[in-house]
Amino acid sequence: MNKAFVKEDSGDDDDDLDAGTPEIPAGTKNYITPTGYRRLKDELLDLLDNQRPEVVKIVSWAASNGDRSENGDYIYGKRRLREIDRRIRFLTRRLDNAEVVDTRRQENVDQVFFGAEVTYADGKGNEHTIMIVGIDEVDLDRGHVSWISPMARAITKAKVGDTVPLRTPAGLEQIEILDVRYPPSEG
């Protein structure tokens, strides 16, 4: 068959994952903090209630103008609509599979688990504070690291005063846990 008659796949239909968001490891749950869950839910509701209807209105108006092949509003609007729909599918799946972890129910507050805010000293004595959060909540500028990150895995179950090995690109580094806290969920 001539290639001119073969429909090329645009990749839009089956690519529901966001490029910057890692996959949830097989056999694990999608742990998330109440704040992270609320943030994702708010984004989903904004897409459904505000952004999507506005883009549909623009596409409908642009389609009524006639020739769609060179109509920038129509072409851009349809592309934006596909992006919004992809994000809606992604967020819906993430929220459906989310396991909200309420840190107020944590019994072992002296140990590092999901939701903990941990202050540690690296091998050079520099202090750092991180918070262990879900994969959809990672924000390195705020010190929020994923529970599946090498750092979080290294310090999980550690207590104040423990020294744990952390494998880094530069080699093995010993870090000392200085403080473990479970901050209340943001209201």
Short mmCIF file of N, CA and C in Angstrom, two decimals:
data_model
loop_
_atom_site.label_atom_id
_atom_site.label_comp_id
_atom_site.label_asym_id
_atom_site.label_seq_id
_atom_site.Cartn_x
_atom_site.Cartn_y
_atom_site.Cartn_z
N MET A 1 0.84 -1.18 0.00
CA MET A 1 0.00 0.00 0.00
C MET A 1 0.89 1.24 0.00
N ASN A 2 0.47 2.23 -0.73
CA ASN A 2 1.20 3.47 -0.83
C ASN A 2 1.16 4.19 0.53
N LYS A 3 2.31 4.74 0.95
CA LYS A 3 2.38 5.43 2.24
C LYS A 3 1.45 6.64 2.32
N ALA A 4 1.08 7.19 1.20
CA ALA A 4 0.22 8.36 1.19
C ALA A 4 -1.17 8.04 1.74
N PHE A 5 -1.53 6.77 1.72
CA PHE A 5 -2.87 6.39 2.18
C PHE A 5 -2.88 5.74 3.56
N VAL A 6 -1.75 5.73 4.22
CA VAL A 6 -1.66 5.15 5.55
C VAL A 6 -1.82 6.26 6.58
N LYS A 7 -2.75 6.07 7.50
CA LYS A 7 -2.95 7.07 8.55
C LYS A 7 -1.83 6.94 9.57
N GLU A 8 -1.13 8.03 9.80
CA GLU A 8 -0.07 8.03 10.80
C GLU A 8 -0.66 8.29 12.15
N ASP A 9 -0.14 7.60 13.14
CA ASP A 9 -0.60 7.77 14.50
C ASP A 9 0.05 9.02 15.08
N SER A 10 -0.78 9.92 15.59
CA SER A 10 -0.25 11.16 16.16
C SER A 10 0.33 10.94 17.55
N GLY A 11 0.02 9.79 18.16
CA GLY A 11 0.53 9.52 19.50
C GLY A 11 -0.30 10.15 20.59
N ASP A 12 -1.36 10.90 20.20
CA ASP A 12 -2.17 11.58 21.19
C ASP A 12 -3.12 10.65 21.92
N ASP A 13 -3.58 9.59 21.26
CA ASP A 13 -4.62 8.74 21.83
C ASP A 13 -4.14 7.90 23.00
N ASP A 14 -2.94 7.35 22.90
CA ASP A 14 -2.51 6.41 23.93
C ASP A 14 -1.46 6.99 24.86
N ASP A 15 -1.13 8.23 24.68
CA ASP A 15 -0.09 8.83 25.51
C ASP A 15 -0.73 9.67 26.61
N ASP A 16 -1.28 8.99 27.62
CA ASP A 16 -1.94 9.71 28.70
C ASP A 16 -0.98 10.13 29.81
N LEU A 17 0.24 9.66 29.78
CA LEU A 17 1.19 10.00 30.83
C LEU A 17 1.82 11.35 30.55
N ASP A 18 2.01 12.11 31.59
CA ASP A 18 2.75 13.35 31.46
C ASP A 18 4.23 13.01 31.37
N ALA A 19 4.93 13.68 30.50
CA ALA A 19 6.34 13.37 30.26
C ALA A 19 7.20 13.52 31.51
N GLY A 20 6.90 14.49 32.36
CA GLY A 20 7.74 14.74 33.52
C GLY A 20 7.38 13.94 34.76
N THR A 21 6.33 13.13 34.68
CA THR A 21 5.88 12.38 35.84
C THR A 21 6.27 10.92 35.71
N PRO A 22 6.98 10.39 36.69
CA PRO A 22 7.39 8.98 36.60
C PRO A 22 6.23 8.03 36.80
N GLU A 23 6.40 6.84 36.28
CA GLU A 23 5.43 5.77 36.47
C GLU A 23 5.41 5.34 37.94
N ILE A 24 4.28 4.86 38.38
CA ILE A 24 4.18 4.28 39.71
C ILE A 24 4.78 2.88 39.60
N PRO A 25 5.71 2.52 40.46
CA PRO A 25 6.32 1.19 40.36
C PRO A 25 5.27 0.09 40.44
N ALA A 26 5.45 -0.95 39.63
CA ALA A 26 4.51 -2.06 39.59
C ALA A 26 4.37 -2.68 40.98
N GLY A 27 3.15 -3.00 41.34
CA GLY A 27 2.89 -3.65 42.62
C GLY A 27 2.86 -2.73 43.82
N THR A 28 2.95 -1.41 43.58
CA THR A 28 2.91 -0.46 44.70
C THR A 28 1.69 0.44 44.55
N LYS A 29 1.38 1.13 45.61
CA LYS A 29 0.25 2.06 45.59
C LYS A 29 0.75 3.46 45.26
N ASN A 30 -0.16 4.30 44.83
CA ASN A 30 0.16 5.69 44.54
C ASN A 30 -0.07 6.51 45.82
N TYR A 31 0.92 6.47 46.73
CA TYR A 31 0.82 7.20 47.98
C TYR A 31 0.85 8.70 47.70
N ILE A 32 0.03 9.44 48.44
CA ILE A 32 -0.05 10.88 48.24
C ILE A 32 -0.50 11.52 49.56
N THR A 33 -0.04 12.73 49.81
CA THR A 33 -0.46 13.44 51.02
C THR A 33 -1.85 14.06 50.78
N PRO A 34 -2.58 14.37 51.84
CA PRO A 34 -3.89 15.02 51.65
C PRO A 34 -3.77 16.33 50.85
N THR A 35 -2.71 17.08 51.09
CA THR A 35 -2.51 18.33 50.37
C THR A 35 -2.29 18.07 48.88
N GLY A 36 -1.48 17.06 48.56
CA GLY A 36 -1.22 16.71 47.17
C GLY A 36 -2.47 16.22 46.47
N TYR A 37 -3.27 15.42 47.18
CA TYR A 37 -4.52 14.92 46.62
C TYR A 37 -5.46 16.09 46.29
N ARG A 38 -5.57 17.01 47.25
CA ARG A 38 -6.43 18.18 47.06
C ARG A 38 -5.95 19.02 45.87
N ARG A 39 -4.64 19.16 45.72
CA ARG A 39 -4.08 19.95 44.62
C ARG A 39 -4.42 19.31 43.27
N LEU A 40 -4.26 17.98 43.17
CA LEU A 40 -4.59 17.29 41.92
C LEU A 40 -6.09 17.36 41.63
N LYS A 41 -6.91 17.21 42.66
CA LYS A 41 -8.36 17.26 42.48
C LYS A 41 -8.79 18.66 42.03
N ASP A 42 -8.19 19.70 42.62
CA ASP A 42 -8.51 21.07 42.21
C ASP A 42 -8.12 21.32 40.76
N GLU A 43 -6.98 20.79 40.33
CA GLU A 43 -6.56 20.94 38.94
C GLU A 43 -7.55 20.24 38.01
N LEU A 44 -7.97 19.04 38.38
CA LEU A 44 -8.93 18.29 37.56
C LEU A 44 -10.25 19.06 37.44
N LEU A 45 -10.74 19.57 38.55
CA LEU A 45 -12.00 20.32 38.53
C LEU A 45 -11.88 21.59 37.70
N ASP A 46 -10.73 22.27 37.77
CA ASP A 46 -10.51 23.47 36.96
C ASP A 46 -10.51 23.13 35.47
N LEU A 47 -9.88 22.01 35.12
CA LEU A 47 -9.87 21.59 33.71
C LEU A 47 -11.28 21.28 33.23
N LEU A 48 -12.05 20.57 34.05
CA LEU A 48 -13.40 20.16 33.66
C LEU A 48 -14.39 21.33 33.65
N ASP A 49 -14.32 22.18 34.65
CA ASP A 49 -15.32 23.23 34.83
C ASP A 49 -15.00 24.55 34.13
N ASN A 50 -13.70 24.84 33.94
CA ASN A 50 -13.33 26.14 33.39
C ASN A 50 -12.61 26.05 32.05
N GLN A 51 -11.44 25.40 32.06
CA GLN A 51 -10.60 25.42 30.86
C GLN A 51 -11.22 24.71 29.66
N ARG A 52 -11.71 23.48 29.87
CA ARG A 52 -12.25 22.72 28.75
C ARG A 52 -13.47 23.41 28.12
N PRO A 53 -14.46 23.85 28.92
CA PRO A 53 -15.61 24.54 28.31
C PRO A 53 -15.21 25.80 27.53
N GLU A 54 -14.21 26.53 28.03
CA GLU A 54 -13.76 27.73 27.33
C GLU A 54 -13.14 27.38 25.97
N VAL A 55 -12.31 26.34 25.93
CA VAL A 55 -11.68 25.92 24.68
C VAL A 55 -12.73 25.37 23.72
N VAL A 56 -13.71 24.63 24.22
CA VAL A 56 -14.78 24.10 23.37
C VAL A 56 -15.54 25.26 22.72
N LYS A 57 -15.78 26.31 23.49
CA LYS A 57 -16.46 27.50 22.96
C LYS A 57 -15.66 28.13 21.82
N ILE A 58 -14.36 28.24 22.01
CA ILE A 58 -13.50 28.84 20.99
C ILE A 58 -13.46 27.96 19.74
N VAL A 59 -13.32 26.65 19.91
CA VAL A 59 -13.28 25.73 18.77
C VAL A 59 -14.59 25.77 18.01
N SER A 60 -15.70 25.81 18.73
CA SER A 60 -17.01 25.87 18.09
C SER A 60 -17.16 27.15 17.27
N TRP A 61 -16.73 28.27 17.85
CA TRP A 61 -16.78 29.55 17.14
C TRP A 61 -15.90 29.49 15.91
N ALA A 62 -14.67 28.97 16.05
CA ALA A 62 -13.73 28.91 14.93
C ALA A 62 -14.26 27.98 13.83
N ALA A 63 -14.91 26.89 14.20
CA ALA A 63 -15.45 25.96 13.21
C ALA A 63 -16.57 26.61 12.41
N SER A 64 -17.31 27.50 13.03
CA SER A 64 -18.42 28.17 12.34
C SER A 64 -17.93 29.20 11.33
N ASN A 65 -16.65 29.52 11.36
CA ASN A 65 -16.09 30.51 10.43
C ASN A 65 -15.78 29.94 9.06
N GLY A 66 -15.96 28.66 8.87
CA GLY A 66 -15.74 28.07 7.55
C GLY A 66 -14.51 27.21 7.48
N ASP A 67 -13.66 27.47 6.50
CA ASP A 67 -12.48 26.63 6.19
C ASP A 67 -11.63 26.40 7.44
N ARG A 68 -11.59 25.13 7.86
CA ARG A 68 -10.87 24.78 9.07
C ARG A 68 -9.40 24.48 8.81
N SER A 69 -9.03 24.22 7.59
CA SER A 69 -7.65 23.79 7.29
C SER A 69 -6.62 24.88 7.56
N GLU A 70 -7.02 26.13 7.45
CA GLU A 70 -6.07 27.22 7.69
C GLU A 70 -6.54 28.14 8.82
N ASN A 71 -7.45 27.64 9.64
CA ASN A 71 -8.01 28.42 10.72
C ASN A 71 -7.18 28.15 11.98
N GLY A 72 -6.34 29.10 12.33
CA GLY A 72 -5.44 28.93 13.47
C GLY A 72 -6.17 28.71 14.79
N ASP A 73 -7.26 29.44 15.00
CA ASP A 73 -8.03 29.26 16.25
C ASP A 73 -8.57 27.84 16.35
N TYR A 74 -9.04 27.31 15.22
CA TYR A 74 -9.58 25.95 15.22
C TYR A 74 -8.48 24.92 15.45
N ILE A 75 -7.38 25.05 14.72
CA ILE A 75 -6.28 24.08 14.81
C ILE A 75 -5.66 24.11 16.21
N TYR A 76 -5.34 25.30 16.71
CA TYR A 76 -4.77 25.41 18.05
C TYR A 76 -5.75 24.93 19.09
N GLY A 77 -7.03 25.30 18.94
CA GLY A 77 -8.05 24.91 19.90
C GLY A 77 -8.22 23.40 19.99
N LYS A 78 -8.21 22.73 18.84
CA LYS A 78 -8.33 21.27 18.84
C LYS A 78 -7.11 20.63 19.51
N ARG A 79 -5.94 21.18 19.25
CA ARG A 79 -4.72 20.66 19.88
C ARG A 79 -4.78 20.87 21.39
N ARG A 80 -5.21 22.05 21.82
CA ARG A 80 -5.32 22.35 23.25
C ARG A 80 -6.38 21.45 23.90
N LEU A 81 -7.45 21.17 23.19
CA LEU A 81 -8.49 20.29 23.70
C LEU A 81 -7.95 18.87 23.91
N ARG A 82 -7.13 18.38 22.99
CA ARG A 82 -6.51 17.06 23.16
C ARG A 82 -5.58 17.05 24.38
N GLU A 83 -4.82 18.15 24.57
CA GLU A 83 -3.93 18.24 25.73
C GLU A 83 -4.73 18.22 27.03
N ILE A 84 -5.82 18.97 27.07
CA ILE A 84 -6.66 19.03 28.26
C ILE A 84 -7.27 17.65 28.53
N ASP A 85 -7.79 17.01 27.48
CA ASP A 85 -8.41 15.69 27.66
C ASP A 85 -7.39 14.66 28.13
N ARG A 86 -6.16 14.74 27.62
CA ARG A 86 -5.10 13.82 28.05
C ARG A 86 -4.79 14.04 29.54
N ARG A 87 -4.71 15.30 29.94
CA ARG A 87 -4.42 15.61 31.34
C ARG A 87 -5.58 15.17 32.24
N ILE A 88 -6.81 15.33 31.78
CA ILE A 88 -7.98 14.88 32.55
C ILE A 88 -7.92 13.37 32.76
N ARG A 89 -7.61 12.62 31.70
CA ARG A 89 -7.51 11.16 31.84
C ARG A 89 -6.40 10.78 32.81
N PHE A 90 -5.26 11.47 32.70
CA PHE A 90 -4.13 11.20 33.59
C PHE A 90 -4.50 11.47 35.05
N LEU A 91 -5.07 12.64 35.31
CA LEU A 91 -5.43 13.01 36.69
C LEU A 91 -6.50 12.09 37.25
N THR A 92 -7.47 11.73 36.43
CA THR A 92 -8.53 10.83 36.87
C THR A 92 -7.95 9.49 37.29
N ARG A 93 -7.05 8.96 36.47
CA ARG A 93 -6.42 7.67 36.81
C ARG A 93 -5.57 7.78 38.08
N ARG A 94 -4.79 8.86 38.20
CA ARG A 94 -3.95 9.05 39.38
C ARG A 94 -4.79 9.17 40.64
N LEU A 95 -5.87 9.94 40.58
CA LEU A 95 -6.72 10.13 41.75
C LEU A 95 -7.47 8.84 42.10
N ASP A 96 -7.90 8.10 41.10
CA ASP A 96 -8.59 6.82 41.35
C ASP A 96 -7.68 5.83 42.05
N ASN A 97 -6.39 5.87 41.73
CA ASN A 97 -5.44 4.91 42.31
C ASN A 97 -4.70 5.47 43.52
N ALA A 98 -5.05 6.67 43.94
CA ALA A 98 -4.32 7.31 45.04
C ALA A 98 -4.66 6.68 46.39
N GLU A 99 -3.63 6.58 47.19
CA GLU A 99 -3.76 6.11 48.58
C GLU A 99 -3.33 7.29 49.45
N VAL A 100 -4.32 8.02 49.97
CA VAL A 100 -4.04 9.22 50.77
C VAL A 100 -3.51 8.79 52.13
N VAL A 101 -2.33 9.31 52.49
CA VAL A 101 -1.69 8.97 53.76
C VAL A 101 -1.79 10.19 54.68
N ASP A 102 -2.53 10.03 55.75
CA ASP A 102 -2.69 11.09 56.74
C ASP A 102 -1.61 10.93 57.80
N THR A 103 -0.67 11.85 57.84
CA THR A 103 0.46 11.74 58.77
C THR A 103 0.03 11.90 60.23
N ARG A 104 -1.17 12.43 60.46
CA ARG A 104 -1.65 12.56 61.84
C ARG A 104 -1.89 11.19 62.47
N ARG A 105 -2.03 10.17 61.64
CA ARG A 105 -2.26 8.82 62.15
C ARG A 105 -0.96 8.03 62.33
N GLN A 106 0.15 8.65 62.04
CA GLN A 106 1.45 7.99 62.16
C GLN A 106 1.74 7.71 63.64
N GLU A 107 2.00 6.46 63.94
CA GLU A 107 2.25 6.07 65.33
C GLU A 107 3.73 6.17 65.70
N ASN A 108 4.61 5.84 64.79
CA ASN A 108 6.05 5.87 65.07
C ASN A 108 6.63 7.21 64.60
N VAL A 109 6.31 8.26 65.34
CA VAL A 109 6.73 9.60 64.92
C VAL A 109 8.22 9.84 65.08
N ASP A 110 8.93 8.90 65.69
CA ASP A 110 10.38 9.06 65.83
C ASP A 110 11.13 8.40 64.66
N GLN A 111 10.38 7.74 63.75
CA GLN A 111 10.99 7.08 62.60
C GLN A 111 10.57 7.78 61.31
N VAL A 112 11.40 7.62 60.26
CA VAL A 112 11.12 8.23 58.97
C VAL A 112 10.21 7.32 58.15
N PHE A 113 9.06 7.86 57.79
CA PHE A 113 8.12 7.19 56.89
C PHE A 113 7.55 8.24 55.95
N PHE A 114 6.63 7.82 55.09
CA PHE A 114 5.99 8.72 54.13
C PHE A 114 5.38 9.91 54.88
N GLY A 115 5.58 11.10 54.34
CA GLY A 115 5.03 12.32 54.93
C GLY A 115 5.93 12.99 55.94
N ALA A 116 7.06 12.36 56.27
CA ALA A 116 7.97 12.93 57.27
C ALA A 116 8.77 14.09 56.70
N GLU A 117 9.03 15.05 57.55
CA GLU A 117 9.96 16.13 57.23
C GLU A 117 11.24 15.79 57.99
N VAL A 118 12.31 15.62 57.27
CA VAL A 118 13.55 15.09 57.84
C VAL A 118 14.68 16.10 57.66
N THR A 119 15.37 16.39 58.75
CA THR A 119 16.59 17.20 58.68
C THR A 119 17.75 16.25 58.87
N TYR A 120 18.72 16.35 57.95
CA TYR A 120 19.88 15.44 58.02
C TYR A 120 21.15 16.22 57.71
N ALA A 121 22.28 15.66 58.12
CA ALA A 121 23.59 16.26 57.83
C ALA A 121 24.30 15.33 56.85
N ASP A 122 24.84 15.92 55.79
CA ASP A 122 25.59 15.11 54.83
C ASP A 122 27.00 14.87 55.34
N GLY A 123 27.83 14.22 54.55
CA GLY A 123 29.19 13.87 54.96
C GLY A 123 30.06 15.07 55.27
N LYS A 124 29.73 16.24 54.73
CA LYS A 124 30.51 17.45 54.96
C LYS A 124 29.95 18.27 56.13
N GLY A 125 28.89 17.78 56.76
CA GLY A 125 28.30 18.48 57.90
C GLY A 125 27.23 19.49 57.51
N ASN A 126 26.92 19.62 56.22
CA ASN A 126 25.87 20.54 55.78
C ASN A 126 24.50 19.97 56.12
N GLU A 127 23.63 20.82 56.67
CA GLU A 127 22.29 20.37 57.03
C GLU A 127 21.32 20.62 55.88
N HIS A 128 20.42 19.66 55.67
CA HIS A 128 19.40 19.75 54.64
C HIS A 128 18.08 19.27 55.24
N THR A 129 16.98 19.84 54.77
CA THR A 129 15.66 19.39 55.21
C THR A 129 14.86 19.00 53.98
N ILE A 130 14.27 17.81 54.05
CA ILE A 130 13.44 17.33 52.95
C ILE A 130 12.12 16.80 53.52
N MET A 131 11.14 16.68 52.66
CA MET A 131 9.87 16.06 53.05
C MET A 131 9.59 14.94 52.06
N ILE A 132 9.19 13.80 52.56
CA ILE A 132 8.92 12.64 51.71
C ILE A 132 7.45 12.68 51.29
N VAL A 133 7.22 12.80 49.98
CA VAL A 133 5.87 12.97 49.44
C VAL A 133 5.63 11.98 48.29
N GLY A 134 4.45 12.04 47.71
CA GLY A 134 4.09 11.19 46.57
C GLY A 134 4.78 11.62 45.30
N ILE A 135 4.78 10.74 44.30
CA ILE A 135 5.50 11.04 43.06
C ILE A 135 4.88 12.20 42.29
N ASP A 136 3.62 12.50 42.53
CA ASP A 136 2.97 13.62 41.86
C ASP A 136 3.16 14.94 42.60
N GLU A 137 3.88 14.91 43.71
CA GLU A 137 4.05 16.11 44.54
C GLU A 137 5.50 16.59 44.60
N VAL A 138 6.39 15.96 43.88
CA VAL A 138 7.81 16.29 43.95
C VAL A 138 8.04 17.75 43.57
N ASP A 139 8.79 18.45 44.40
CA ASP A 139 9.16 19.84 44.16
C ASP A 139 10.51 20.05 44.84
N LEU A 140 11.58 19.86 44.11
CA LEU A 140 12.92 19.93 44.69
C LEU A 140 13.24 21.31 45.25
N ASP A 141 12.66 22.36 44.67
CA ASP A 141 12.89 23.71 45.19
C ASP A 141 12.36 23.86 46.61
N ARG A 142 11.33 23.12 46.94
CA ARG A 142 10.75 23.17 48.29
C ARG A 142 11.27 22.03 49.17
N GLY A 143 12.13 21.18 48.63
CA GLY A 143 12.68 20.07 49.39
C GLY A 143 11.75 18.87 49.46
N HIS A 144 10.78 18.78 48.56
CA HIS A 144 9.86 17.66 48.53
C HIS A 144 10.40 16.59 47.58
N VAL A 145 10.71 15.42 48.15
CA VAL A 145 11.25 14.32 47.34
C VAL A 145 10.28 13.15 47.37
N SER A 146 10.28 12.39 46.29
CA SER A 146 9.39 11.26 46.15
C SER A 146 9.78 10.12 47.09
N TRP A 147 8.79 9.40 47.57
CA TRP A 147 9.03 8.26 48.45
C TRP A 147 9.78 7.14 47.75
N ILE A 148 9.84 7.18 46.41
CA ILE A 148 10.58 6.15 45.67
C ILE A 148 11.99 6.62 45.29
N SER A 149 12.35 7.82 45.68
CA SER A 149 13.68 8.34 45.37
C SER A 149 14.74 7.60 46.18
N PRO A 150 15.97 7.56 45.68
CA PRO A 150 17.05 6.91 46.45
C PRO A 150 17.23 7.51 47.85
N MET A 151 17.08 8.82 47.96
CA MET A 151 17.23 9.48 49.27
C MET A 151 16.17 8.97 50.24
N ALA A 152 14.91 8.99 49.81
CA ALA A 152 13.82 8.56 50.69
C ALA A 152 13.96 7.08 51.07
N ARG A 153 14.33 6.28 50.11
CA ARG A 153 14.50 4.85 50.40
C ARG A 153 15.64 4.61 51.39
N ALA A 154 16.68 5.42 51.29
CA ALA A 154 17.82 5.25 52.19
C ALA A 154 17.47 5.60 53.63
N ILE A 155 16.65 6.61 53.82
CA ILE A 155 16.37 7.07 55.19
C ILE A 155 15.09 6.50 55.79
N THR A 156 14.28 5.80 55.00
CA THR A 156 13.04 5.23 55.53
C THR A 156 13.36 4.27 56.69
N LYS A 157 12.60 4.41 57.74
CA LYS A 157 12.70 3.64 58.99
C LYS A 157 13.86 4.08 59.89
N ALA A 158 14.64 5.09 59.46
CA ALA A 158 15.73 5.59 60.30
C ALA A 158 15.15 6.46 61.41
N LYS A 159 15.92 6.60 62.49
CA LYS A 159 15.51 7.42 63.63
C LYS A 159 16.54 8.53 63.83
N VAL A 160 16.18 9.50 64.66
CA VAL A 160 17.10 10.59 64.99
C VAL A 160 18.36 9.98 65.59
N GLY A 161 19.52 10.43 65.09
CA GLY A 161 20.80 9.93 65.56
C GLY A 161 21.37 8.82 64.69
N ASP A 162 20.53 8.18 63.86
CA ASP A 162 21.02 7.12 62.97
C ASP A 162 21.87 7.71 61.86
N THR A 163 22.89 6.95 61.47
CA THR A 163 23.70 7.29 60.30
C THR A 163 23.41 6.21 59.27
N VAL A 164 22.98 6.65 58.08
CA VAL A 164 22.60 5.70 57.03
C VAL A 164 23.43 5.94 55.78
N PRO A 165 23.72 4.87 55.04
CA PRO A 165 24.46 5.02 53.80
C PRO A 165 23.54 5.48 52.67
N LEU A 166 24.03 6.39 51.85
CA LEU A 166 23.29 6.87 50.69
C LEU A 166 24.19 6.73 49.47
N ARG A 167 23.73 5.97 48.50
CA ARG A 167 24.51 5.78 47.27
C ARG A 167 24.25 6.98 46.35
N THR A 168 25.30 7.71 46.02
CA THR A 168 25.23 8.87 45.14
C THR A 168 26.10 8.62 43.91
N PRO A 169 25.97 9.43 42.89
CA PRO A 169 26.85 9.27 41.71
C PRO A 169 28.33 9.37 42.08
N ALA A 170 28.64 10.12 43.14
CA ALA A 170 30.03 10.28 43.56
C ALA A 170 30.51 9.13 44.45
N GLY A 171 29.60 8.22 44.81
CA GLY A 171 29.96 7.10 45.66
C GLY A 171 29.08 7.04 46.89
N LEU A 172 29.46 6.21 47.81
CA LEU A 172 28.68 6.02 49.03
C LEU A 172 28.95 7.16 50.01
N GLU A 173 27.86 7.74 50.53
CA GLU A 173 27.98 8.85 51.48
C GLU A 173 27.19 8.48 52.73
N GLN A 174 27.70 8.83 53.88
CA GLN A 174 27.01 8.60 55.14
C GLN A 174 26.26 9.86 55.53
N ILE A 175 24.97 9.74 55.82
CA ILE A 175 24.20 10.90 56.27
C ILE A 175 23.63 10.60 57.65
N GLU A 176 23.58 11.64 58.48
CA GLU A 176 23.09 11.49 59.85
C GLU A 176 21.73 12.16 59.98
N ILE A 177 20.76 11.43 60.52
CA ILE A 177 19.41 11.96 60.73
C ILE A 177 19.43 12.84 61.98
N LEU A 178 19.09 14.12 61.83
CA LEU A 178 19.11 15.06 62.94
C LEU A 178 17.73 15.30 63.55
N ASP A 179 16.67 15.26 62.71
CA ASP A 179 15.33 15.54 63.21
C ASP A 179 14.31 14.88 62.29
N VAL A 180 13.23 14.37 62.89
CA VAL A 180 12.11 13.79 62.15
C VAL A 180 10.83 14.41 62.70
N ARG A 181 10.05 15.02 61.81
CA ARG A 181 8.77 15.62 62.21
C ARG A 181 7.70 15.24 61.21
N TYR A 182 6.49 15.24 61.67
CA TYR A 182 5.34 15.01 60.79
C TYR A 182 4.45 16.25 60.86
N PRO A 183 4.66 17.18 59.92
CA PRO A 183 3.89 18.42 59.95
C PRO A 183 2.41 18.15 59.67
N PRO A 184 1.52 18.94 60.27
CA PRO A 184 0.08 18.76 60.00
C PRO A 184 -0.22 19.08 58.54
N SER A 185 -1.27 18.45 58.01
CA SER A 185 -1.68 18.71 56.64
C SER A 185 -2.13 20.15 56.52
N GLU A 186 -1.84 20.75 55.36
CA GLU A 186 -2.26 22.14 55.12
C GLU A 186 -3.77 22.13 54.91
N GLY A 187 -4.43 23.09 55.47
CA GLY A 187 -5.88 23.19 55.37
C GLY A 187 -6.30 23.84 54.17
#
